[in-house]
mmCIF file with all atom_site columns, N, CA and C in Angstrom:
data_model
loop_
_atom_site.group_PDB
_atom_site.id
_atom_site.type_symbol
_atom_site.label_atom_id
_atom_site.label_alt_id
_atom_site.label_comp_id
_atom_site.label_asym_id
_atom_site.label_entity_id
_atom_site.label_seq_id
_atom_site.pdbx_PDB_ins_code
_atom_site.Cartn_x
_atom_site.Cartn_y
_atom_site.Cartn_z
_atom_site.occupancy
_atom_site.B_iso_or_equiv
_atom_site.pdbx_formal_charge
_atom_site.auth_seq_id
_atom_site.auth_comp_id
_atom_site.auth_asym_id
_atom_site.auth_atom_id
_atom_site.pdbx_PDB_model_num
ATOM 1   N N  . UNK W 1 1  ? -51.003 47.849 -21.966 1.00 72.00 ? 1  UNK W N  1
ATOM 2   C CA . UNK W 1 1  ? -50.860 48.138 -21.345 1.00 72.00 ? 1  UNK W CA 1
ATOM 3   C C  . UNK W 1 1  ? -49.506 48.325 -19.825 1.00 72.00 ? 1  UNK W C  1
ATOM 4   N N  . UNK W 1 2  ? -49.318 47.342 -20.170 1.00 72.00 ? 2  UNK W N  1
ATOM 5   C CA . UNK W 1 2  ? -48.311 45.816 -19.357 1.00 72.00 ? 2  UNK W CA 1
ATOM 6   C C  . UNK W 1 2  ? -47.148 46.771 -19.614 1.00 72.00 ? 2  UNK W C  1
ATOM 7   N N  . UNK W 1 3  ? -46.640 47.043 -20.902 1.00 70.00 ? 3  UNK W N  1
ATOM 8   C CA . UNK W 1 3  ? -45.400 47.977 -20.877 1.00 70.00 ? 3  UNK W CA 1
ATOM 9   C C  . UNK W 1 3  ? -45.405 48.677 -20.015 1.00 70.00 ? 3  UNK W C  1
ATOM 10  N N  . UNK W 1 4  ? -47.256 50.571 -20.310 1.00 74.00 ? 4  UNK W N  1
ATOM 11  C CA . UNK W 1 4  ? -46.843 51.315 -19.368 1.00 74.00 ? 4  UNK W CA 1
ATOM 12  C C  . UNK W 1 4  ? -46.156 50.866 -17.780 1.00 74.00 ? 4  UNK W C  1
ATOM 13  N N  . UNK W 1 5  ? -47.103 50.229 -17.296 1.00 75.00 ? 5  UNK W N  1
ATOM 14  C CA . UNK W 1 5  ? -47.043 50.054 -15.663 1.00 75.00 ? 5  UNK W CA 1
ATOM 15  C C  . UNK W 1 5  ? -45.356 49.498 -15.425 1.00 75.00 ? 5  UNK W C  1
ATOM 16  N N  . UNK W 1 6  ? -45.140 48.325 -16.806 1.00 70.00 ? 6  UNK W N  1
ATOM 17  C CA . UNK W 1 6  ? -43.766 48.104 -16.170 1.00 70.00 ? 6  UNK W CA 1
ATOM 18  C C  . UNK W 1 6  ? -42.213 48.985 -15.716 1.00 70.00 ? 6  UNK W C  1
ATOM 19  N N  . UNK W 1 7  ? -42.831 50.304 -16.855 1.00 70.00 ? 7  UNK W N  1
ATOM 20  C CA . UNK W 1 7  ? -41.501 52.093 -17.070 1.00 70.00 ? 7  UNK W CA 1
ATOM 21  C C  . UNK W 1 7  ? -42.378 52.798 -15.944 1.00 70.00 ? 7  UNK W C  1
ATOM 22  N N  . UNK W 1 8  ? -43.028 53.043 -15.359 1.00 74.00 ? 8  UNK W N  1
ATOM 23  C CA . UNK W 1 8  ? -43.715 53.271 -14.766 1.00 74.00 ? 8  UNK W CA 1
ATOM 24  C C  . UNK W 1 8  ? -42.968 53.118 -13.037 1.00 74.00 ? 8  UNK W C  1
ATOM 25  N N  . UNK W 1 9  ? -42.824 51.782 -12.760 1.00 74.00 ? 9  UNK W N  1
ATOM 26  C CA . UNK W 1 9  ? -42.596 50.852 -11.418 1.00 74.00 ? 9  UNK W CA 1
ATOM 27  C C  . UNK W 1 9  ? -41.229 51.006 -11.633 1.00 74.00 ? 9  UNK W C  1
ATOM 28  N N  . UNK W 1 10 ? -40.297 51.023 -12.847 1.00 74.00 ? 10 UNK W N  1
ATOM 29  C CA . UNK W 1 10 ? -38.945 50.554 -12.521 1.00 74.00 ? 10 UNK W CA 1
ATOM 30  C C  . UNK W 1 10 ? -38.668 49.012 -12.902 1.00 74.00 ? 10 UNK W C  1
ATOM 31  N N  . UNK W 1 11 ? -39.811 48.160 -13.416 1.00 69.00 ? 11 UNK W N  1
ATOM 32  C CA . UNK W 1 11 ? -39.299 46.935 -13.878 1.00 69.00 ? 11 UNK W CA 1
ATOM 33  C C  . UNK W 1 11 ? -39.099 46.035 -13.482 1.00 69.00 ? 11 UNK W C  1
ATOM 34  N N  . UNK W 1 12 ? -40.395 46.221 -11.725 1.00 82.00 ? 12 UNK W N  1
ATOM 35  C CA . UNK W 1 12 ? -39.916 45.202 -11.218 1.00 82.00 ? 12 UNK W CA 1
ATOM 36  C C  . UNK W 1 12 ? -40.193 43.455 -11.567 1.00 82.00 ? 12 UNK W C  1
ATOM 37  N N  . UNK W 1 13 ? -39.993 42.282 -10.648 1.00 86.00 ? 13 UNK W N  1
ATOM 38  C CA . UNK W 1 13 ? -40.095 41.351 -11.821 1.00 86.00 ? 13 UNK W CA 1
ATOM 39  C C  . UNK W 1 13 ? -41.158 40.774 -12.478 1.00 86.00 ? 13 UNK W C  1
ATOM 40  N N  . UNK W 1 14 ? -42.151 41.133 -11.215 1.00 86.00 ? 14 UNK W N  1
ATOM 41  C CA . UNK W 1 14 ? -43.731 40.629 -11.532 1.00 86.00 ? 14 UNK W CA 1
ATOM 42  C C  . UNK W 1 14 ? -44.024 41.990 -12.905 1.00 86.00 ? 14 UNK W C  1
ATOM 43  N N  . UNK W 1 15 ? -43.443 42.188 -13.391 1.00 84.00 ? 15 UNK W N  1
ATOM 44  C CA . UNK W 1 15 ? -44.028 43.418 -14.296 1.00 84.00 ? 15 UNK W CA 1
ATOM 45  C C  . UNK W 1 15 ? -43.848 43.336 -15.258 1.00 84.00 ? 15 UNK W C  1
ATOM 46  N N  . UNK W 1 16 ? -42.603 42.981 -15.149 1.00 84.00 ? 16 UNK W N  1
ATOM 47  C CA . UNK W 1 16 ? -41.503 41.602 -16.364 1.00 84.00 ? 16 UNK W CA 1
ATOM 48  C C  . UNK W 1 16 ? -42.502 40.795 -16.942 1.00 84.00 ? 16 UNK W C  1
ATOM 49  N N  . UNK W 1 17 ? -42.810 39.444 -16.428 1.00 88.00 ? 17 UNK W N  1
ATOM 50  C CA . UNK W 1 17 ? -43.477 39.074 -16.334 1.00 88.00 ? 17 UNK W CA 1
ATOM 51  C C  . UNK W 1 17 ? -45.219 39.061 -17.231 1.00 88.00 ? 17 UNK W C  1
ATOM 52  N N  . UNK W 1 18 ? -45.012 40.197 -16.894 1.00 87.00 ? 18 UNK W N  1
ATOM 53  C CA . UNK W 1 18 ? -46.830 39.947 -16.677 1.00 87.00 ? 18 UNK W CA 1
ATOM 54  C C  . UNK W 1 18 ? -46.297 40.478 -18.708 1.00 87.00 ? 18 UNK W C  1
ATOM 55  N N  . UNK W 1 19 ? -45.476 41.691 -18.944 1.00 86.00 ? 19 UNK W N  1
ATOM 56  C CA . UNK W 1 19 ? -45.252 42.139 -19.982 1.00 86.00 ? 19 UNK W CA 1
ATOM 57  C C  . UNK W 1 19 ? -45.173 41.039 -20.851 1.00 86.00 ? 19 UNK W C  1
ATOM 58  N N  . UNK W 1 20 ? -44.229 40.096 -20.738 1.00 89.00 ? 20 UNK W N  1
ATOM 59  C CA . UNK W 1 20 ? -43.224 39.217 -20.734 1.00 89.00 ? 20 UNK W CA 1
ATOM 60  C C  . UNK W 1 20 ? -44.402 37.967 -21.280 1.00 89.00 ? 20 UNK W C  1
ATOM 61  N N  . UNK W 1 21 ? -45.133 38.062 -21.081 1.00 92.00 ? 21 UNK W N  1
ATOM 62  C CA . UNK W 1 21 ? -47.249 37.029 -20.731 1.00 92.00 ? 21 UNK W CA 1
ATOM 63  C C  . UNK W 1 21 ? -48.214 37.230 -22.046 1.00 92.00 ? 21 UNK W C  1
ATOM 64  N N  . UNK W 1 22 ? -47.271 38.840 -21.389 1.00 91.00 ? 22 UNK W N  1
ATOM 65  C CA . UNK W 1 22 ? -48.927 39.712 -23.269 1.00 91.00 ? 22 UNK W CA 1
ATOM 66  C C  . UNK W 1 22 ? -48.432 39.575 -23.829 1.00 91.00 ? 22 UNK W C  1
ATOM 67  N N  . UNK W 1 23 ? -47.366 40.115 -24.204 1.00 91.00 ? 23 UNK W N  1
ATOM 68  C CA . UNK W 1 23 ? -46.222 39.859 -25.365 1.00 91.00 ? 23 UNK W CA 1
ATOM 69  C C  . UNK W 1 23 ? -46.225 38.364 -26.095 1.00 91.00 ? 23 UNK W C  1
ATOM 70  N N  . UNK W 1 24 ? -46.045 37.998 -25.530 1.00 94.00 ? 24 UNK W N  1
ATOM 71  C CA . UNK W 1 24 ? -45.888 35.721 -25.743 1.00 94.00 ? 24 UNK W CA 1
ATOM 72  C C  . UNK W 1 24 ? -48.157 36.094 -26.768 1.00 94.00 ? 24 UNK W C  1
ATOM 73  N N  . UNK W 1 25 ? -48.537 35.972 -25.814 1.00 94.00 ? 25 UNK W N  1
ATOM 74  C CA . UNK W 1 25 ? -49.948 36.132 -26.442 1.00 94.00 ? 25 UNK W CA 1
ATOM 75  C C  . UNK W 1 25 ? -49.861 36.653 -27.370 1.00 94.00 ? 25 UNK W C  1
ATOM 76  N N  . UNK W 1 26 ? -49.609 37.777 -27.567 1.00 93.00 ? 26 UNK W N  1
ATOM 77  C CA . UNK W 1 26 ? -50.170 38.899 -28.390 1.00 93.00 ? 26 UNK W CA 1
ATOM 78  C C  . UNK W 1 26 ? -49.058 37.878 -30.158 1.00 93.00 ? 26 UNK W C  1
ATOM 79  N N  . UNK W 1 27 ? -48.592 37.793 -29.561 1.00 95.00 ? 27 UNK W N  1
ATOM 80  C CA . UNK W 1 27 ? -47.710 37.530 -31.618 1.00 95.00 ? 27 UNK W CA 1
ATOM 81  C C  . UNK W 1 27 ? -48.172 35.458 -31.564 1.00 95.00 ? 27 UNK W C  1
ATOM 82  N N  . UNK W 1 28 ? -47.896 34.800 -30.180 1.00 95.00 ? 28 UNK W N  1
ATOM 83  C CA . UNK W 1 28 ? -49.194 33.994 -30.732 1.00 95.00 ? 28 UNK W CA 1
ATOM 84  C C  . UNK W 1 28 ? -50.649 34.493 -31.242 1.00 95.00 ? 28 UNK W C  1
ATOM 85  N N  . UNK W 1 29 ? -51.396 35.049 -31.388 1.00 96.00 ? 29 UNK W N  1
ATOM 86  C CA . UNK W 1 29 ? -52.633 35.616 -32.742 1.00 96.00 ? 29 UNK W CA 1
ATOM 87  C C  . UNK W 1 29 ? -52.579 37.001 -33.107 1.00 96.00 ? 29 UNK W C  1
ATOM 88  N N  . UNK W 1 30 ? -51.449 36.439 -33.708 1.00 95.00 ? 30 UNK W N  1
ATOM 89  C CA . UNK W 1 30 ? -50.982 37.591 -34.768 1.00 95.00 ? 30 UNK W CA 1
ATOM 90  C C  . UNK W 1 30 ? -50.122 36.768 -35.610 1.00 95.00 ? 30 UNK W C  1
ATOM 91  N N  . UNK W 1 31 ? -49.715 35.073 -35.217 1.00 96.00 ? 31 UNK W N  1
ATOM 92  C CA . UNK W 1 31 ? -49.099 34.141 -36.245 1.00 96.00 ? 31 UNK W CA 1
ATOM 93  C C  . UNK W 1 31 ? -50.548 32.939 -36.489 1.00 96.00 ? 31 UNK W C  1
ATOM 94  N N  . UNK W 1 32 ? -51.261 33.178 -35.847 1.00 96.00 ? 32 UNK W N  1
ATOM 95  C CA . UNK W 1 32 ? -52.846 32.211 -35.334 1.00 96.00 ? 32 UNK W CA 1
ATOM 96  C C  . UNK W 1 32 ? -53.772 32.851 -37.030 1.00 96.00 ? 32 UNK W C  1
ATOM 97  N N  . UNK W 1 33 ? -53.612 34.331 -36.505 1.00 96.00 ? 33 UNK W N  1
ATOM 98  C CA . UNK W 1 33 ? -54.350 35.941 -37.720 1.00 96.00 ? 33 UNK W CA 1
ATOM 99  C C  . UNK W 1 33 ? -53.984 34.798 -38.827 1.00 96.00 ? 33 UNK W C  1
ATOM 100 N N  . UNK W 1 34 ? -52.919 35.234 -38.809 1.00 93.00 ? 34 UNK W N  1
ATOM 101 C CA . UNK W 1 34 ? -51.955 35.427 -39.892 1.00 93.00 ? 34 UNK W CA 1
ATOM 102 C C  . UNK W 1 34 ? -51.499 34.271 -41.161 1.00 93.00 ? 34 UNK W C  1
ATOM 103 N N  . UNK W 1 35 ? -51.565 32.794 -40.087 1.00 95.00 ? 35 UNK W N  1
ATOM 104 C CA . UNK W 1 35 ? -52.353 31.451 -41.022 1.00 95.00 ? 35 UNK W CA 1
ATOM 105 C C  . UNK W 1 35 ? -53.406 31.309 -41.471 1.00 95.00 ? 35 UNK W C  1
ATOM 106 N N  . UNK W 1 36 ? -54.439 32.025 -40.352 1.00 96.00 ? 36 UNK W N  1
ATOM 107 C CA . UNK W 1 36 ? -55.486 32.110 -40.964 1.00 96.00 ? 36 UNK W CA 1
ATOM 108 C C  . UNK W 1 36 ? -55.874 32.828 -42.312 1.00 96.00 ? 36 UNK W C  1
ATOM 109 N N  . UNK W 1 37 ? -55.355 33.204 -42.754 1.00 92.00 ? 37 UNK W N  1
ATOM 110 C CA . UNK W 1 37 ? -55.320 34.379 -43.401 1.00 92.00 ? 37 UNK W CA 1
ATOM 111 C C  . UNK W 1 37 ? -54.694 34.177 -45.001 1.00 92.00 ? 37 UNK W C  1
ATOM 112 N N  . UNK W 1 38 ? -53.435 33.141 -44.808 1.00 90.00 ? 38 UNK W N  1
ATOM 113 C CA . UNK W 1 38 ? -53.121 32.599 -45.881 1.00 90.00 ? 38 UNK W CA 1
ATOM 114 C C  . UNK W 1 38 ? -53.748 31.625 -46.453 1.00 90.00 ? 38 UNK W C  1
ATOM 115 N N  . UNK W 1 39 ? -54.644 30.592 -45.761 1.00 94.00 ? 39 UNK W N  1
ATOM 116 C CA . UNK W 1 39 ? -55.074 29.861 -45.937 1.00 94.00 ? 39 UNK W CA 1
ATOM 117 C C  . UNK W 1 39 ? -56.612 30.323 -46.252 1.00 94.00 ? 39 UNK W C  1
ATOM 118 N N  . UNK W 1 40 ? -57.105 30.729 -46.237 1.00 93.00 ? 40 UNK W N  1
ATOM 119 C CA . UNK W 1 40 ? -57.694 31.720 -47.375 1.00 93.00 ? 40 UNK W CA 1
ATOM 120 C C  . UNK W 1 40 ? -57.845 32.118 -48.400 1.00 93.00 ? 40 UNK W C  1
ATOM 121 N N  . UNK W 1 41 ? -56.735 32.915 -48.069 1.00 89.00 ? 41 UNK W N  1
ATOM 122 C CA . UNK W 1 41 ? -56.251 33.585 -50.067 1.00 89.00 ? 41 UNK W CA 1
ATOM 123 C C  . UNK W 1 41 ? -56.134 31.134 -50.427 1.00 89.00 ? 41 UNK W C  1
ATOM 124 N N  . UNK W 1 42 ? -55.080 31.026 -50.250 1.00 90.00 ? 42 UNK W N  1
ATOM 125 C CA . UNK W 1 42 ? -55.211 29.144 -51.321 1.00 90.00 ? 42 UNK W CA 1
ATOM 126 C C  . UNK W 1 42 ? -55.823 28.783 -51.382 1.00 90.00 ? 42 UNK W C  1
ATOM 127 N N  . UNK W 1 43 ? -57.235 28.555 -50.117 1.00 93.00 ? 43 UNK W N  1
ATOM 128 C CA . UNK W 1 43 ? -58.356 28.649 -50.517 1.00 93.00 ? 43 UNK W CA 1
ATOM 129 C C  . UNK W 1 43 ? -59.557 29.178 -51.664 1.00 93.00 ? 43 UNK W C  1
ATOM 130 N N  . UNK W 1 44 ? -59.526 31.074 -51.678 1.00 90.00 ? 44 UNK W N  1
ATOM 131 C CA . UNK W 1 44 ? -60.142 31.344 -53.224 1.00 90.00 ? 44 UNK W CA 1
ATOM 132 C C  . UNK W 1 44 ? -58.868 31.215 -54.335 1.00 90.00 ? 44 UNK W C  1
ATOM 133 N N  . UNK W 1 45 ? -57.995 31.340 -54.068 1.00 90.00 ? 45 UNK W N  1
ATOM 134 C CA . UNK W 1 45 ? -56.666 30.564 -55.192 1.00 90.00 ? 45 UNK W CA 1
ATOM 135 C C  . UNK W 1 45 ? -57.544 29.383 -56.114 1.00 90.00 ? 45 UNK W C  1
ATOM 136 N N  . UNK W 1 46 ? -57.399 28.467 -55.345 1.00 91.00 ? 46 UNK W N  1
ATOM 137 C CA . UNK W 1 46 ? -58.816 26.733 -55.080 1.00 91.00 ? 46 UNK W CA 1
ATOM 138 C C  . UNK W 1 46 ? -59.800 27.186 -56.577 1.00 91.00 ? 46 UNK W C  1
ATOM 139 N N  . UNK W 1 47 ? -60.396 28.057 -55.299 1.00 91.00 ? 47 UNK W N  1
ATOM 140 C CA . UNK W 1 47 ? -61.544 27.973 -55.849 1.00 91.00 ? 47 UNK W CA 1
ATOM 141 C C  . UNK W 1 47 ? -62.014 28.936 -57.459 1.00 91.00 ? 47 UNK W C  1
ATOM 142 N N  . UNK W 1 48 ? -60.819 29.751 -57.893 1.00 90.00 ? 48 UNK W N  1
ATOM 143 C CA . UNK W 1 48 ? -60.944 30.832 -58.818 1.00 90.00 ? 48 UNK W CA 1
ATOM 144 C C  . UNK W 1 48 ? -60.142 29.308 -59.495 1.00 90.00 ? 48 UNK W C  1
ATOM 145 N N  . UNK W 1 49 ? -59.409 28.993 -59.969 1.00 88.00 ? 49 UNK W N  1
ATOM 146 C CA . UNK W 1 49 ? -58.778 27.594 -60.584 1.00 88.00 ? 49 UNK W CA 1
ATOM 147 C C  . UNK W 1 49 ? -59.480 26.651 -60.366 1.00 88.00 ? 49 UNK W C  1
ATOM 148 N N  . UNK W 1 50 ? -60.857 26.242 -59.902 1.00 90.00 ? 50 UNK W N  1
ATOM 149 C CA . UNK W 1 50 ? -61.387 24.799 -60.692 1.00 90.00 ? 50 UNK W CA 1
ATOM 150 C C  . UNK W 1 50 ? -62.342 25.856 -60.925 1.00 90.00 ? 50 UNK W C  1
ATOM 151 N N  . UNK W 1 51 ? -62.659 26.961 -60.796 1.00 92.00 ? 51 UNK W N  1
ATOM 152 C CA . UNK W 1 51 ? -63.853 28.144 -62.046 1.00 92.00 ? 51 UNK W CA 1
ATOM 153 C C  . UNK W 1 51 ? -63.327 28.728 -63.181 1.00 92.00 ? 51 UNK W C  1
ATOM 154 N N  . UNK W 1 52 ? -62.016 27.794 -64.105 1.00 91.00 ? 52 UNK W N  1
ATOM 155 C CA . UNK W 1 52 ? -61.824 28.200 -64.606 1.00 91.00 ? 52 UNK W CA 1
ATOM 156 C C  . UNK W 1 52 ? -61.352 29.695 -65.139 1.00 91.00 ? 52 UNK W C  1
ATOM 157 N N  . UNK W 1 53 ? -61.454 29.970 -64.143 1.00 88.00 ? 53 UNK W N  1
ATOM 158 C CA . UNK W 1 53 ? -60.837 32.483 -64.178 1.00 88.00 ? 53 UNK W CA 1
ATOM 159 C C  . UNK W 1 53 ? -59.875 31.966 -63.949 1.00 88.00 ? 53 UNK W C  1
ATOM 160 N N  . UNK W 1 54 ? -59.168 32.016 -65.181 1.00 89.00 ? 54 UNK W N  1
ATOM 161 C CA . UNK W 1 54 ? -57.243 31.855 -64.855 1.00 89.00 ? 54 UNK W CA 1
ATOM 162 C C  . UNK W 1 54 ? -56.755 33.630 -65.213 1.00 89.00 ? 54 UNK W C  1
ATOM 163 N N  . UNK W 1 55 ? -57.199 34.849 -65.027 1.00 91.00 ? 55 UNK W N  1
ATOM 164 C CA . UNK W 1 55 ? -57.223 35.942 -65.565 1.00 91.00 ? 55 UNK W CA 1
ATOM 165 C C  . UNK W 1 55 ? -57.041 36.807 -63.991 1.00 91.00 ? 55 UNK W C  1
ATOM 166 N N  . UNK W 1 56 ? -57.792 36.207 -63.213 1.00 90.00 ? 56 UNK W N  1
ATOM 167 C CA . UNK W 1 56 ? -57.870 36.457 -61.793 1.00 90.00 ? 56 UNK W CA 1
ATOM 168 C C  . UNK W 1 56 ? -57.202 35.868 -61.021 1.00 90.00 ? 56 UNK W C  1
ATOM 169 N N  . UNK W 1 57 ? -56.700 34.350 -61.213 1.00 89.00 ? 57 UNK W N  1
ATOM 170 C CA . UNK W 1 57 ? -56.013 33.654 -60.808 1.00 89.00 ? 57 UNK W CA 1
ATOM 171 C C  . UNK W 1 57 ? -54.923 33.956 -60.853 1.00 89.00 ? 57 UNK W C  1
ATOM 172 N N  . UNK W 1 58 ? -54.111 33.544 -61.422 1.00 90.00 ? 58 UNK W N  1
ATOM 173 C CA . UNK W 1 58 ? -52.614 34.727 -62.050 1.00 90.00 ? 58 UNK W CA 1
ATOM 174 C C  . UNK W 1 58 ? -52.611 35.827 -61.516 1.00 90.00 ? 58 UNK W C  1
ATOM 175 N N  . UNK W 1 59 ? -53.347 36.629 -61.478 1.00 89.00 ? 59 UNK W N  1
ATOM 176 C CA . UNK W 1 59 ? -53.787 38.042 -60.823 1.00 89.00 ? 59 UNK W CA 1
ATOM 177 C C  . UNK W 1 59 ? -53.310 38.350 -59.172 1.00 89.00 ? 59 UNK W C  1
ATOM 178 N N  . UNK W 1 60 ? -53.938 37.379 -58.608 1.00 86.00 ? 60 UNK W N  1
ATOM 179 C CA . UNK W 1 60 ? -54.229 37.360 -57.659 1.00 86.00 ? 60 UNK W CA 1
ATOM 180 C C  . UNK W 1 60 ? -53.023 36.821 -57.112 1.00 86.00 ? 60 UNK W C  1
ATOM 181 N N  . UNK W 1 61 ? -52.177 35.547 -57.778 1.00 86.00 ? 61 UNK W N  1
ATOM 182 C CA . UNK W 1 61 ? -51.636 35.040 -57.693 1.00 86.00 ? 61 UNK W CA 1
ATOM 183 C C  . UNK W 1 61 ? -49.352 36.217 -57.297 1.00 86.00 ? 61 UNK W C  1
ATOM 184 N N  . UNK W 1 62 ? -50.313 36.726 -58.882 1.00 87.00 ? 62 UNK W N  1
ATOM 185 C CA . UNK W 1 62 ? -48.873 37.707 -58.743 1.00 87.00 ? 62 UNK W CA 1
ATOM 186 C C  . UNK W 1 62 ? -48.725 38.739 -57.416 1.00 87.00 ? 62 UNK W C  1
ATOM 187 N N  . UNK W 1 63 ? -50.371 39.303 -56.920 1.00 84.00 ? 63 UNK W N  1
ATOM 188 C CA . UNK W 1 63 ? -50.406 40.148 -55.997 1.00 84.00 ? 63 UNK W CA 1
ATOM 189 C C  . UNK W 1 63 ? -49.683 39.511 -54.813 1.00 84.00 ? 63 UNK W C  1
ATOM 190 N N  . UNK W 1 64 ? -50.168 38.902 -53.992 1.00 78.00 ? 64 UNK W N  1
ATOM 191 C CA . UNK W 1 64 ? -49.295 37.330 -53.158 1.00 78.00 ? 64 UNK W CA 1
ATOM 192 C C  . UNK W 1 64 ? -48.209 37.756 -53.316 1.00 78.00 ? 64 UNK W C  1
ATOM 193 N N  . UNK W 1 65 ? -47.171 37.613 -54.447 1.00 82.00 ? 65 UNK W N  1
ATOM 194 C CA . UNK W 1 65 ? -46.119 37.131 -54.805 1.00 82.00 ? 65 UNK W CA 1
ATOM 195 C C  . UNK W 1 65 ? -44.681 38.608 -54.459 1.00 82.00 ? 65 UNK W C  1
ATOM 196 N N  . UNK W 1 66 ? -45.611 39.501 -55.012 1.00 80.00 ? 66 UNK W N  1
ATOM 197 C CA . UNK W 1 66 ? -44.610 40.834 -55.190 1.00 80.00 ? 66 UNK W CA 1
ATOM 198 C C  . UNK W 1 66 ? -45.105 41.657 -53.860 1.00 80.00 ? 66 UNK W C  1
ATOM 199 N N  . UNK W 1 67 ? -43.493 41.609 -52.723 1.00 73.00 ? 67 UNK W N  1
ATOM 200 C CA . UNK W 1 67 ? -43.925 42.424 -52.010 1.00 73.00 ? 67 UNK W CA 1
ATOM 201 C C  . UNK W 1 67 ? -43.854 43.740 -51.954 1.00 73.00 ? 67 UNK W C  1
ATOM 202 N N  . UNK W 1 68 ? -44.488 44.496 -50.676 1.00 71.00 ? 68 UNK W N  1
ATOM 203 C CA . UNK W 1 68 ? -44.173 45.837 -49.880 1.00 71.00 ? 68 UNK W CA 1
ATOM 204 C C  . UNK W 1 68 ? -43.392 46.858 -50.480 1.00 71.00 ? 68 UNK W C  1
ATOM 205 N N  . UNK W 1 69 ? -43.632 47.497 -50.971 1.00 75.00 ? 69 UNK W N  1
ATOM 206 C CA . UNK W 1 69 ? -42.256 48.599 -51.079 1.00 75.00 ? 69 UNK W CA 1
ATOM 207 C C  . UNK W 1 69 ? -43.402 49.856 -50.952 1.00 75.00 ? 69 UNK W C  1
ATOM 208 N N  . UNK W 1 70 ? -42.559 50.948 -50.740 1.00 75.00 ? 70 UNK W N  1
ATOM 209 C CA . UNK W 1 70 ? -42.245 52.047 -50.027 1.00 75.00 ? 70 UNK W CA 1
ATOM 210 C C  . UNK W 1 70 ? -42.298 52.834 -51.253 1.00 75.00 ? 70 UNK W C  1
ATOM 211 N N  . UNK W 1 71 ? -43.154 54.137 -51.246 1.00 78.00 ? 71 UNK W N  1
ATOM 212 C CA . UNK W 1 71 ? -42.614 55.063 -52.584 1.00 78.00 ? 71 UNK W CA 1
ATOM 213 C C  . UNK W 1 71 ? -41.133 55.486 -52.421 1.00 78.00 ? 71 UNK W C  1
ATOM 214 N N  . UNK W 1 72 ? -40.190 55.549 -53.330 1.00 77.00 ? 72 UNK W N  1
ATOM 215 C CA . UNK W 1 72 ? -39.651 56.366 -53.138 1.00 77.00 ? 72 UNK W CA 1
ATOM 216 C C  . UNK W 1 72 ? -38.962 57.673 -53.572 1.00 77.00 ? 72 UNK W C  1
ATOM 217 N N  . UNK W 1 73 ? -38.347 59.258 -52.285 1.00 76.00 ? 73 UNK W N  1
ATOM 218 C CA . UNK W 1 73 ? -38.656 59.596 -52.666 1.00 76.00 ? 73 UNK W CA 1
ATOM 219 C C  . UNK W 1 73 ? -36.713 60.678 -52.995 1.00 76.00 ? 73 UNK W C  1
ATOM 220 N N  . UNK W 1 74 ? -37.038 61.181 -54.073 1.00 75.00 ? 74 UNK W N  1
ATOM 221 C CA . UNK W 1 74 ? -36.149 61.606 -54.253 1.00 75.00 ? 74 UNK W CA 1
ATOM 222 C C  . UNK W 1 74 ? -35.534 62.907 -54.250 1.00 75.00 ? 74 UNK W C  1
ATOM 223 N N  . UNK W 1 75 ? -34.803 63.310 -53.723 1.00 73.00 ? 75 UNK W N  1
ATOM 224 C CA . UNK W 1 75 ? -33.291 63.998 -53.537 1.00 73.00 ? 75 UNK W CA 1
ATOM 225 C C  . UNK W 1 75 ? -32.933 65.299 -54.571 1.00 73.00 ? 75 UNK W C  1
ATOM 226 N N  . UNK W 1 76 ? -33.130 66.098 -55.024 1.00 71.00 ? 76 UNK W N  1
ATOM 227 C CA . UNK W 1 76 ? -32.129 67.143 -55.396 1.00 71.00 ? 76 UNK W CA 1
ATOM 228 C C  . UNK W 1 76 ? -31.490 67.894 -55.074 1.00 71.00 ? 76 UNK W C  1
ATOM 229 N N  . UNK W 1 77 ? -30.087 67.213 -54.755 1.00 71.00 ? 77 UNK W N  1
ATOM 230 C CA . UNK W 1 77 ? -29.104 67.668 -53.717 1.00 71.00 ? 77 UNK W CA 1
ATOM 231 C C  . UNK W 1 77 ? -28.228 68.774 -54.571 1.00 71.00 ? 77 UNK W C  1
ATOM 232 N N  . UNK W 1 78 ? -28.422 69.323 -56.034 1.00 72.00 ? 78 UNK W N  1
ATOM 233 C CA . UNK W 1 78 ? -27.993 70.319 -56.763 1.00 72.00 ? 78 UNK W CA 1
ATOM 234 C C  . UNK W 1 78 ? -28.074 71.393 -56.305 1.00 72.00 ? 78 UNK W C  1
ATOM 235 N N  . UNK W 1 79 ? -27.178 72.323 -56.011 1.00 65.00 ? 79 UNK W N  1
ATOM 236 C CA . UNK W 1 79 ? -27.691 73.871 -55.050 1.00 65.00 ? 79 UNK W CA 1
ATOM 237 C C  . UNK W 1 79 ? -27.348 74.887 -56.525 1.00 65.00 ? 79 UNK W C  1
ATOM 238 N N  . UNK W 1 80 ? -28.030 76.069 -56.274 1.00 57.00 ? 80 UNK W N  1
ATOM 239 C CA . UNK W 1 80 ? -27.802 76.671 -58.020 1.00 57.00 ? 80 UNK W CA 1
ATOM 240 C C  . UNK W 1 80 ? -27.514 78.119 -57.086 1.00 57.00 ? 80 UNK W C  1
ATOM 241 N N  . UNK W 1 81 ? -26.014 78.422 -56.769 1.00 49.00 ? 81 UNK W N  1
ATOM 242 C CA . UNK W 1 81 ? -25.217 79.554 -55.941 1.00 49.00 ? 81 UNK W CA 1
ATOM 243 C C  . UNK W 1 81 ? -25.268 80.201 -56.901 1.00 49.00 ? 81 UNK W C  1
#
């Protein structure tokens, strides 16, 4: 919302400051939520290890270690003329 206001009124000093403040608050929320999620995942892994459920333990570790890779789309550039 602050971004739209800033765009409509040519970015006055007050609007720019409001936008920066809201953006800073949003970034801190995302950092906090990410840290909470990571801690919850670590707690889950500790629980699995203490229960000697090694199959799920290592499966969860490997899924956490893998990075997201989008599917690659291959295009055939050959043309039949």
